[in-house]
Amino acid sequence: VQLQASGGGLVQAGGSLRLSCAASGRTFSNYVMGWFRQAPGKEREFVGYISESGSRTYYADSVKGRFTISRDNIENTMYLHMNSLKPKDTAVYYCAASSAIATVPGWYDYWGQGTQVTVSS
């Protein structure tokens, strides 16, 4: 499956952004979809995932209560709604697809190219 992330940008602390991840090539609804992020000099970090049907989501503690993942299996798109953004949320955000529930990057088989999110203080 091919993934294309978009929607990043520059936002002030406390603001909101919505990232999108458009999928093509394979049956989108067969995959668990995840978001990860990577800040300069740091390892790629799990943000959250959503199950194949969208009935289950799970988030890292660092974003719980501020970020929400949703998906539209008709439009083959996943979203990351980010609220109350903080400077420490600054990173390149990646979407990924997996055949299983996972929080580790190695379990994800397909990756988008990443979109930059910068939160200014």
PDB file of N, CA and C in Angstrom, residues 2 6 10-11 19 25 42 54 56-57 60-61 64 69-70 74 78-79 81 88 95 99 111 113:
ATOM      1  N   GLN A   2       0.508   2.234  -0.785  1.00  0.00           N
ATOM      2  CA  GLN A   2       1.266   3.495  -0.838  1.00  0.00           C
ATOM      3  C   GLN A   2       0.571   4.511   0.074  1.00  0.00           C
ATOM      4  N   SER A   6       0.114  14.371   4.692  1.00  0.00           N
ATOM      5  CA  SER A   6       0.046  15.795   4.383  1.00  0.00           C
ATOM      6  C   SER A   6      -0.598  16.534   5.547  1.00  0.00           C
ATOM      7  N   LEU A  10       3.413  25.137  10.337  1.00  0.00           N
ATOM      8  CA  LEU A  10       3.866  25.893  11.502  1.00  0.00           C
ATOM      9  C   LEU A  10       2.644  26.385  12.266  1.00  0.00           C
ATOM     10  N   VAL A  11       2.619  26.137  13.564  1.00  0.00           N
ATOM     11  CA  VAL A  11       1.491  26.547  14.387  1.00  0.00           C
ATOM     12  C   VAL A  11       2.010  27.030  15.732  1.00  0.00           C
ATOM     13  N   LEU A  19      -3.564  16.309  10.407  1.00  0.00           N
ATOM     14  CA  LEU A  19      -2.777  15.613   9.399  1.00  0.00           C
ATOM     15  C   LEU A  19      -3.641  14.576   8.698  1.00  0.00           C
ATOM     16  N   GLY A  25      -3.467   1.516  -3.498  1.00  0.00           N
ATOM     17  CA  GLY A  25      -2.762   0.327  -3.948  1.00  0.00           C
ATOM     18  C   GLY A  25      -3.245  -0.985  -3.369  1.00  0.00           C
ATOM     19  N   LYS A  42      16.508  12.371  17.496  1.00  0.00           N
ATOM     20  CA  LYS A  42      15.798  11.420  18.351  1.00  0.00           C
ATOM     21  C   LYS A  42      15.301  10.246  17.531  1.00  0.00           C
ATOM     22  N   GLY A  54     -11.614   0.935  12.723  1.00  0.00           N
ATOM     23  CA  GLY A  54     -11.696   2.231  13.384  1.00  0.00           C
ATOM     24  C   GLY A  54     -12.328   2.171  14.762  1.00  0.00           C
ATOM     25  N   ARG A  56     -11.158   0.814  17.466  1.00  0.00           N
ATOM     26  CA  ARG A  56     -10.195   0.844  18.570  1.00  0.00           C
ATOM     27  C   ARG A  56      -9.052   1.792  18.242  1.00  0.00           C
ATOM     28  N   THR A  57      -8.718   2.617  19.215  1.00  0.00           N
ATOM     29  CA  THR A  57      -7.556   3.491  19.103  1.00  0.00           C
ATOM     30  C   THR A  57      -6.710   3.380  20.367  1.00  0.00           C
ATOM     31  N   ALA A  60       0.010   7.129  22.700  1.00  0.00           N
ATOM     32  CA  ALA A  60       1.122   7.310  23.634  1.00  0.00           C
ATOM     33  C   ALA A  60       0.687   8.260  24.734  1.00  0.00           C
ATOM     34  N   ASP A  61       1.239   8.086  25.914  1.00  0.00           N
ATOM     35  CA  ASP A  61       0.877   8.943  27.053  1.00  0.00           C
ATOM     36  C   ASP A  61       1.150  10.411  26.749  1.00  0.00           C
ATOM     37  N   LYS A  64      -1.970  11.588  24.728  1.00  0.00           N
ATOM     38  CA  LYS A  64      -3.304  11.165  25.144  1.00  0.00           C
ATOM     39  C   LYS A  64      -4.106  12.363  25.645  1.00  0.00           C
ATOM     40  N   ILE A  69      -7.051  10.006  16.566  1.00  0.00           N
ATOM     41  CA  ILE A  69      -6.891   9.384  15.256  1.00  0.00           C
ATOM     42  C   ILE A  69      -8.251   8.909  14.767  1.00  0.00           C
ATOM     43  N   SER A  70      -8.520   9.142  13.505  1.00  0.00           N
ATOM     44  CA  SER A  70      -9.735   8.645  12.882  1.00  0.00           C
ATOM     45  C   SER A  70      -9.387   8.140  11.487  1.00  0.00           C
ATOM     46  N   ILE A  74     -13.901   4.480   3.345  1.00  0.00           N
ATOM     47  CA  ILE A  74     -14.455   4.719   2.019  1.00  0.00           C
ATOM     48  C   ILE A  74     -13.507   5.600   1.218  1.00  0.00           C
ATOM     49  N   MET A  78      -6.637   8.276   6.595  1.00  0.00           N
ATOM     50  CA  MET A  78      -6.554   8.331   8.051  1.00  0.00           C
ATOM     51  C   MET A  78      -6.200   9.768   8.451  1.00  0.00           C
ATOM     52  N   TYR A  79      -6.641  10.154   9.628  1.00  0.00           N
ATOM     53  CA  TYR A  79      -6.406  11.512  10.095  1.00  0.00           C
ATOM     54  C   TYR A  79      -5.779  11.499  11.487  1.00  0.00           C
ATOM     55  N   HIS A  81      -5.846  14.301  14.401  1.00  0.00           N
ATOM     56  CA  HIS A  81      -6.310  15.594  14.869  1.00  0.00           C
ATOM     57  C   HIS A  81      -5.481  15.956  16.098  1.00  0.00           C
ATOM     58  N   LYS A  88       7.199  20.737  22.189  1.00  0.00           N
ATOM     59  CA  LYS A  88       7.795  19.407  22.162  1.00  0.00           C
ATOM     60  C   LYS A  88       7.109  18.464  21.188  1.00  0.00           C
ATOM     61  N   CYS A  95       2.893   8.429   8.756  1.00  0.00           N
ATOM     62  CA  CYS A  95       1.841   7.437   8.876  1.00  0.00           C
ATOM     63  C   CYS A  95       2.378   6.099   8.370  1.00  0.00           C
ATOM     64  N   SER A  99      -0.107  -5.100   9.510  1.00  0.00           N
ATOM     65  CA  SER A  99      -1.073  -6.193   9.474  1.00  0.00           C
ATOM     66  C   SER A  99      -1.510  -6.606  10.870  1.00  0.00           C
ATOM     67  N   TRP A 111       5.162   2.773   4.863  1.00  0.00           N
ATOM     68  CA  TRP A 111       5.349   4.088   5.481  1.00  0.00           C
ATOM     69  C   TRP A 111       5.099   5.195   4.469  1.00  0.00           C
ATOM     70  N   GLN A 113       5.813   9.364   3.529  1.00  0.00           N
ATOM     71  CA  GLN A 113       7.069  10.111   3.415  1.00  0.00           C
ATOM     72  C   GLN A 113       7.293  11.092   4.561  1.00  0.00           C
TER      73      GLN A 113
END
